Short mmCIF file of C-alpha atoms and ligand atoms in Angstrom, two decimals:
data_model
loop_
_atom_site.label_atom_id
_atom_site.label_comp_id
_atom_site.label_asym_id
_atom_site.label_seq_id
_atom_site.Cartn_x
_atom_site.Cartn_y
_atom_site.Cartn_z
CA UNK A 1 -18.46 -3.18 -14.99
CA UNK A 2 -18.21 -5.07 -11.77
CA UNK A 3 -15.07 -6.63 -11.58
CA UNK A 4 -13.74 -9.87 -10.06
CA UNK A 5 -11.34 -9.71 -7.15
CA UNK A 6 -8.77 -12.55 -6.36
CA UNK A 7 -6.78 -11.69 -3.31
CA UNK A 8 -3.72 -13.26 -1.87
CA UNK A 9 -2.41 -12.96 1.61
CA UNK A 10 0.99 -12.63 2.49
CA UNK A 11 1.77 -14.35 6.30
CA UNK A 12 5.25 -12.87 7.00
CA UNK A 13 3.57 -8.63 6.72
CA UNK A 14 0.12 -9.77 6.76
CA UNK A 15 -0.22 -7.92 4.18
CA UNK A 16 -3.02 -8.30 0.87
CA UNK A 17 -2.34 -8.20 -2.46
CA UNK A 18 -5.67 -7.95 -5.00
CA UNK A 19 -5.91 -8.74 -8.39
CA UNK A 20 -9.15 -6.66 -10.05
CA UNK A 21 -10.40 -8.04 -13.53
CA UNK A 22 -12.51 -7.39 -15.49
CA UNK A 23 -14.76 -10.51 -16.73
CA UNK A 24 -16.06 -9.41 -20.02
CA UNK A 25 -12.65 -8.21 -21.35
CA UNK A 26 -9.63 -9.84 -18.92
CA UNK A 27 -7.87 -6.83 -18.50
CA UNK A 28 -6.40 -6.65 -15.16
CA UNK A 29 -5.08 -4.87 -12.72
CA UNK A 30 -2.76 -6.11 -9.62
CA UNK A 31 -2.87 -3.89 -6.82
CA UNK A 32 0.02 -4.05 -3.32
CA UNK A 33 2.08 -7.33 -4.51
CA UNK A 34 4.81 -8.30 -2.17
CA UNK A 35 8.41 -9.39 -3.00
CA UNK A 36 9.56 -11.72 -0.21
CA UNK A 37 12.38 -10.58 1.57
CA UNK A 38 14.60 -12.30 4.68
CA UNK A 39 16.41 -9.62 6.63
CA UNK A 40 18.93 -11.65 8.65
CA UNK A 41 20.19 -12.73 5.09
CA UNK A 42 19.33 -10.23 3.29
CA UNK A 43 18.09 -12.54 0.18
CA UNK A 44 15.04 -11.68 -1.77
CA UNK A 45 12.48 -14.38 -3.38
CA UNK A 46 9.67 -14.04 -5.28
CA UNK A 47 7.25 -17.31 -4.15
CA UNK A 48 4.50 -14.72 -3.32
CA UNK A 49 4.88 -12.59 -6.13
CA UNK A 50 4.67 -16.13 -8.74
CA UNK A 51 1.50 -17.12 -7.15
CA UNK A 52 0.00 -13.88 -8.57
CA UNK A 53 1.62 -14.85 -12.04
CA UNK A 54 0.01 -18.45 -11.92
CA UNK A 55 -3.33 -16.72 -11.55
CA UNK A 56 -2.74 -14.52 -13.75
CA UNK A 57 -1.90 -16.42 -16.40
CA UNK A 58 -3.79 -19.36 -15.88
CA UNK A 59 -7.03 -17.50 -15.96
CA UNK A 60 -5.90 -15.56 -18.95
CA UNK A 61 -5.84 -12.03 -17.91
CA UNK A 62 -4.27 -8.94 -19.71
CA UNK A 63 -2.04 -6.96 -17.02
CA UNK A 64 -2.78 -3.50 -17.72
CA UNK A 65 -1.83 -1.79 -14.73
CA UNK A 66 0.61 -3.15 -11.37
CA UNK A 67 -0.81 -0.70 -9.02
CA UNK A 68 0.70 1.20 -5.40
CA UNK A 69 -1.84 2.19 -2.91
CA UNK A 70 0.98 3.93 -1.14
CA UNK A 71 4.90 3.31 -0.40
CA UNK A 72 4.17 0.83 2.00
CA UNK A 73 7.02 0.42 4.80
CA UNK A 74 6.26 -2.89 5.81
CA UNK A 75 6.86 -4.92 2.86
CA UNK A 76 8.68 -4.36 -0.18
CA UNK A 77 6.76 -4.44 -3.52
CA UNK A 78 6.90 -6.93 -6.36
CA UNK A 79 5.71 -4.24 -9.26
CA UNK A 80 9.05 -4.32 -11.09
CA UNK A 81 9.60 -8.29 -11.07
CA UNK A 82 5.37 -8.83 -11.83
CA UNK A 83 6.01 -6.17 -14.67
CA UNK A 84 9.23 -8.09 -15.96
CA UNK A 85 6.73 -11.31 -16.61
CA UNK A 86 3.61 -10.06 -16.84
CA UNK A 87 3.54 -6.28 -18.03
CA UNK A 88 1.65 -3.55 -17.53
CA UNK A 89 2.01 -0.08 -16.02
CA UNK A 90 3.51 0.95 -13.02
CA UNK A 91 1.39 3.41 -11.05
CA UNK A 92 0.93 5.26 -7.67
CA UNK A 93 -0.10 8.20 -6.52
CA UNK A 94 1.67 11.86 -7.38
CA UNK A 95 2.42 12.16 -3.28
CA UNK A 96 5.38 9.52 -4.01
CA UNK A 97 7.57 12.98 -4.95
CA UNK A 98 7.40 14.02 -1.44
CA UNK A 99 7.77 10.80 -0.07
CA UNK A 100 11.04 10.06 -2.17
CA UNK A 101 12.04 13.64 -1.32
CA UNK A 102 11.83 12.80 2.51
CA UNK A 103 12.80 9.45 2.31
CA UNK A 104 16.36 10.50 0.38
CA UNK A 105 17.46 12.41 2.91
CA UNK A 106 16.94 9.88 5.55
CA UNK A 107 18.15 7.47 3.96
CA UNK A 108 21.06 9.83 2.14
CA UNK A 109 20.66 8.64 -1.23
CA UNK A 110 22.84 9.80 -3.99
CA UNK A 111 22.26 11.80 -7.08
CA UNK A 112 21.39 8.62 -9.00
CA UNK A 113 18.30 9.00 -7.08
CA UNK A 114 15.64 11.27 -8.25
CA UNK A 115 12.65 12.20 -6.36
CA UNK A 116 10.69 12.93 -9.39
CA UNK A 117 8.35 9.99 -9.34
CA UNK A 118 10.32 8.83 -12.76
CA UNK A 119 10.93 5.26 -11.45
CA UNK A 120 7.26 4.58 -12.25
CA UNK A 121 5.65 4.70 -15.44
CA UNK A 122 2.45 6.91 -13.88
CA UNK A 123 1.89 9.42 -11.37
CA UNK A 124 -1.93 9.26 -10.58
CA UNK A 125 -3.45 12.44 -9.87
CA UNK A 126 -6.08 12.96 -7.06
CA UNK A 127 -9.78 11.87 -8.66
CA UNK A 128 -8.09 10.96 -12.01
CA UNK A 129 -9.40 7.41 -13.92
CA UNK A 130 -7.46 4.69 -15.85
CA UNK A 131 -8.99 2.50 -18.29
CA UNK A 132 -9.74 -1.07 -17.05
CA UNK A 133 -11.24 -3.22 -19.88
CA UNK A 134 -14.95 -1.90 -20.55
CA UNK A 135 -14.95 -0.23 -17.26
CA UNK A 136 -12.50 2.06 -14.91
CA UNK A 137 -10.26 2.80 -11.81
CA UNK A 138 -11.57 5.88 -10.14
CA UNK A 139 -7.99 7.42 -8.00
CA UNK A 140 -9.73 8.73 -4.63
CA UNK A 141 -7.24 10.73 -2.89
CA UNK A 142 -6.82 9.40 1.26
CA UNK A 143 -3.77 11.03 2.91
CA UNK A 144 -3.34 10.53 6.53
CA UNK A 145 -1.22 7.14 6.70
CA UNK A 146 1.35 8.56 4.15
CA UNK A 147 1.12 11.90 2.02
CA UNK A 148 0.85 9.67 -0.75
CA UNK A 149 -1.78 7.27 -0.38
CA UNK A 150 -4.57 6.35 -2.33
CA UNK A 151 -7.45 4.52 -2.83
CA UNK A 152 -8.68 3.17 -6.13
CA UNK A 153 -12.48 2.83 -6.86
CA UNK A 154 -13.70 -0.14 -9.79
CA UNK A 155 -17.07 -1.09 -10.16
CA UNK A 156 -18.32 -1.77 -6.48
CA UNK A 157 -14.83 -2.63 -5.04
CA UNK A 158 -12.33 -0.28 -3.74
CA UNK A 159 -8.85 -0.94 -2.66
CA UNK A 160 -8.26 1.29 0.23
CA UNK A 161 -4.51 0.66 1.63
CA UNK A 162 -3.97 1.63 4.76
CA UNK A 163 -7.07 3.79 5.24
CA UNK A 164 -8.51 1.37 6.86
CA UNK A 165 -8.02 -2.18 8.60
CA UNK A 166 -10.78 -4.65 8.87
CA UNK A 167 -13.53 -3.50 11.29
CA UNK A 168 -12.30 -5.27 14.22
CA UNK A 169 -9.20 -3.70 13.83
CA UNK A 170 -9.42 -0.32 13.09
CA UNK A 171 -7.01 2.30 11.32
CA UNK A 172 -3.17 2.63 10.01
CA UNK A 173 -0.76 4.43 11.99
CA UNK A 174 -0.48 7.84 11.04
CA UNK A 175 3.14 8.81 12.77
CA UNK A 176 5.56 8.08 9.79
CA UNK A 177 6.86 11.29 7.95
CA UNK A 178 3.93 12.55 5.78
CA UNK A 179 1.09 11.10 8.08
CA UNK A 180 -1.10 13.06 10.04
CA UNK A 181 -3.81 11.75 11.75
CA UNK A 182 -6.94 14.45 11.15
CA UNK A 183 -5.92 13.90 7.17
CA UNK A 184 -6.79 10.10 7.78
CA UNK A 185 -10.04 11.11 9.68
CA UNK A 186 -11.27 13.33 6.51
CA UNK A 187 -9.94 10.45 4.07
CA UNK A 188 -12.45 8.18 5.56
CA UNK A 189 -15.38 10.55 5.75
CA UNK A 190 -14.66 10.60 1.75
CA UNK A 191 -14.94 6.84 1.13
CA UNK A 192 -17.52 6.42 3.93
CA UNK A 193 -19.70 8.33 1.28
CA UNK A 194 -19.52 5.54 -1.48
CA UNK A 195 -22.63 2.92 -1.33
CA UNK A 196 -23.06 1.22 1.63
CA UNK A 197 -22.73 -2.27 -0.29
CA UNK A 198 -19.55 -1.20 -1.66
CA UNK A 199 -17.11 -4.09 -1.24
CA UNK A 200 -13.78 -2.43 0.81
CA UNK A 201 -11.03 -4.51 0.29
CA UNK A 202 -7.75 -3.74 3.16
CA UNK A 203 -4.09 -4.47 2.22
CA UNK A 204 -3.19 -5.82 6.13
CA UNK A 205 -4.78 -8.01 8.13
CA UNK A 206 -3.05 -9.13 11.09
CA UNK A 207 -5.70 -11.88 12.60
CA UNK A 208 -6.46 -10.29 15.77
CA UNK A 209 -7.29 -12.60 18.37
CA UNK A 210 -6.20 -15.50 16.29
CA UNK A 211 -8.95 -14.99 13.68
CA UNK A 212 -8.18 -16.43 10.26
CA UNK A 213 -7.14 -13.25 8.20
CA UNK A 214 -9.55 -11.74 6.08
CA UNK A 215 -9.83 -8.85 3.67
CA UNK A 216 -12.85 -7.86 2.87
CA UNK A 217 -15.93 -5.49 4.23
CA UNK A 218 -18.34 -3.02 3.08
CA UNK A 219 -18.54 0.30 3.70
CA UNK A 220 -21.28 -0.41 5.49
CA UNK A 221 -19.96 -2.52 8.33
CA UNK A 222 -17.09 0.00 8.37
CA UNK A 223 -19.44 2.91 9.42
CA UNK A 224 -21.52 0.50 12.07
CA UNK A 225 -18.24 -1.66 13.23
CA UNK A 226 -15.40 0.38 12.35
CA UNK A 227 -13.60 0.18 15.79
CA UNK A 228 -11.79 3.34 15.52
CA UNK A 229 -13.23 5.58 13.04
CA UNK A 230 -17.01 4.65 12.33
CA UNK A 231 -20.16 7.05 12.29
CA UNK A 232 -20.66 8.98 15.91
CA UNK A 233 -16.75 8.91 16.39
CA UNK A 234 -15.51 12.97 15.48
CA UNK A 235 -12.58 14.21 14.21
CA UNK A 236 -10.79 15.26 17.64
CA UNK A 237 -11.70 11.95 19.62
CA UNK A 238 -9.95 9.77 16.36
CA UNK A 239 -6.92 12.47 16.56
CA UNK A 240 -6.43 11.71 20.12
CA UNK A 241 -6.91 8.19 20.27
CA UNK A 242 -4.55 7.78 16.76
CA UNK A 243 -1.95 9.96 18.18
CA UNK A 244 -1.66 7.93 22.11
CA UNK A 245 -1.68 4.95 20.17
CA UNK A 246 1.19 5.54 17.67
CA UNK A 247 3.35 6.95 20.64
CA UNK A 248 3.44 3.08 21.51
CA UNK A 249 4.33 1.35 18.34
CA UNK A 250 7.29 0.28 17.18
CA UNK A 251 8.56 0.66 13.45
CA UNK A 252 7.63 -1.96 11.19
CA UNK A 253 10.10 -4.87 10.99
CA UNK A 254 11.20 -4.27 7.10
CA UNK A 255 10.99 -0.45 7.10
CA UNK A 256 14.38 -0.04 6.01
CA UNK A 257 14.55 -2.66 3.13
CA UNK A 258 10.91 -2.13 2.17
CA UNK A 259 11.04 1.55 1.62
CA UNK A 260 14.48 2.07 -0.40
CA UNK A 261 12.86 -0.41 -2.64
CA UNK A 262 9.42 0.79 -2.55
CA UNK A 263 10.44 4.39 -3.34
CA UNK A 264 11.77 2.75 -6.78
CA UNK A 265 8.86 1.11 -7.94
CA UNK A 266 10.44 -2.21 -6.59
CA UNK A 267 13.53 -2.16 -8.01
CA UNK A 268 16.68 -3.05 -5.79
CA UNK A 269 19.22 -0.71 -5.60
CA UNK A 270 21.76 -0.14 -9.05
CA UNK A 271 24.36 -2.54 -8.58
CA UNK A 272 27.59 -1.41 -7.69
CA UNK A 273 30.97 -2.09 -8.94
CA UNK A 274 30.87 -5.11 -8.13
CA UNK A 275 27.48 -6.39 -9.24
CA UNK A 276 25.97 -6.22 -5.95
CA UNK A 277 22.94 -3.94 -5.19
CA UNK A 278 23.10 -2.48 -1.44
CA UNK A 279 20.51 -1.21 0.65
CA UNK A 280 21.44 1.37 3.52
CA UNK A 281 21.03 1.06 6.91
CA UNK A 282 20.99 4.65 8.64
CA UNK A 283 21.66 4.81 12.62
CA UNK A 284 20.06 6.21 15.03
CA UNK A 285 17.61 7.82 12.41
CA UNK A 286 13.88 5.33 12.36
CA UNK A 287 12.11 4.77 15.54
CA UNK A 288 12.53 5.98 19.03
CA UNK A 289 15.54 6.78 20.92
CA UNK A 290 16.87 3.44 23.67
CA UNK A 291 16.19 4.32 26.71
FE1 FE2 B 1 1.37 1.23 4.78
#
């Protein structure tokens, strides 16, 4: 089965969402969809997530699975509120336990919160499959941004996160709790093994040098263009150059909304007493101490 791959791009994180069909059958899988979310008023919206719901349901495709390449901390995730309309099965990879175990204590969540991956309705397990109409998602393990990323294989496309950026741009950051740089490295070297024609779709793109953002190479160009991991470049050199690199960045705007909702499967908060669900905002805790 090759499939066909509608993807939608997301200004305010840069950030691509992919919707993977199958033609013969419609069944469909949406992988990385964004719930909109203002941080000076704290209000969320869902105009991204409903263009992925007009597709959907104006081509006529079967939601089978809302997929997670990772707990991304840079947007929050539309998987509950796309599930709500459209259906389908929540699913990420097994590494969101440790993630929600680290992330609870930073963020000092209560017992109400589990770290048992139960918020979703699958825990993928490295190199397992899930059925896609007449064809299949293949889970390929890649650790190195987060402990729990992965990349998902279907037909000639595969869906790699934050493995990689576009060839001009290079590689995720490997410094949030989990990462670790050499991980990412050997990551790569596994998908840089699939077929050199294999389509590689990215979920960021942030236009570099005011290019129009894109999403989509092949392996191919990766290993010739890649411009920080490609063939020639070993495992120390990337180490070093990821490491100096992430000593300069700064934490992603939404890291605190997007990751107390991410770690749920996109669900806010419970409400409280009062009907209102609120997020927490731990000091002195993300990012580098003020100089
Ligand atoms: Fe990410």
């Amino acid at each position: 089965m090759q499939p066909t791959v509608t993807s939608f791009h997301h200004a305010g994180t840069g950030t691509w969402s992919h919707v993977v069909a199958d033609p013969a059958t419609h069944a469909a899988a949406i992988i990385d969809p964004v719930l909109d979310y203002d941080w000076k008023s704290g209000r969320t919206a869902t105009a991204a997530a409903d263009l992925i719901v007009a597709h959907c349901r104006g081509t006529g495709l079967k939601v089978r699975w809302i997929l997670e390449t990772h707990a991304h901390a840079d947007h929050l995730s539309s998987a509950h509120y796309l599930q709500g309309l459209l259906g389908g099965e929540i699913a990420i990879g097994q590494g969101i336990c440790s993630v929600q175990r680290t992330f609870k204590t930073l963020f000092g969540l209560g017992p109400e919160f589990q770290p048992d991956g139960s918020q979703f309705d699958r825990l993928l397990d490295d190199d397992s499959t899930l059925p896609l109409g007449n064809g299949s998602i293949h889970v390929i393990p890649t650790p190195g941004h987060t402990n729990d990323s992965v990349s998902f294989l279907v037909g000639n496309a595969v869906f790699i996160g934050d493995t990689l950026f576009m060839p001009d741009s290079g590689s995720a950051r490997c410094d949030f709790p989990g990462g670790n740089a050499a991980e990412l490295y050997r990551s790569v070297q596994r998908l840089f093994l699939l077929p050199a024609g294999t389509r590689v779709f990215v979920c960021h793109d942030y236009s570099p040098g005011g290019r129009a953002p894109v999403c989509e190479s092949t392996i191919d160009e990766q290993r010739r263009n890649n411009t920080h991991i490609r063939d020639g470049v070993d495992e120390a050199a990337f180490v070093k150059m990821r490491t100096e690199r992430d000593a300069t960045l700064d934490v992603p705007n939404l890291v605190i909304p997007s990751v107390q909702v991410n770690i749920r499967a996109g669900r806010l908060p419970p409400v409280e007493a009062d009907g209102v669900s609120y997020l927490r905002v731990p000091v002195d805790v993300f990012g580098k101490p003020k100089k």
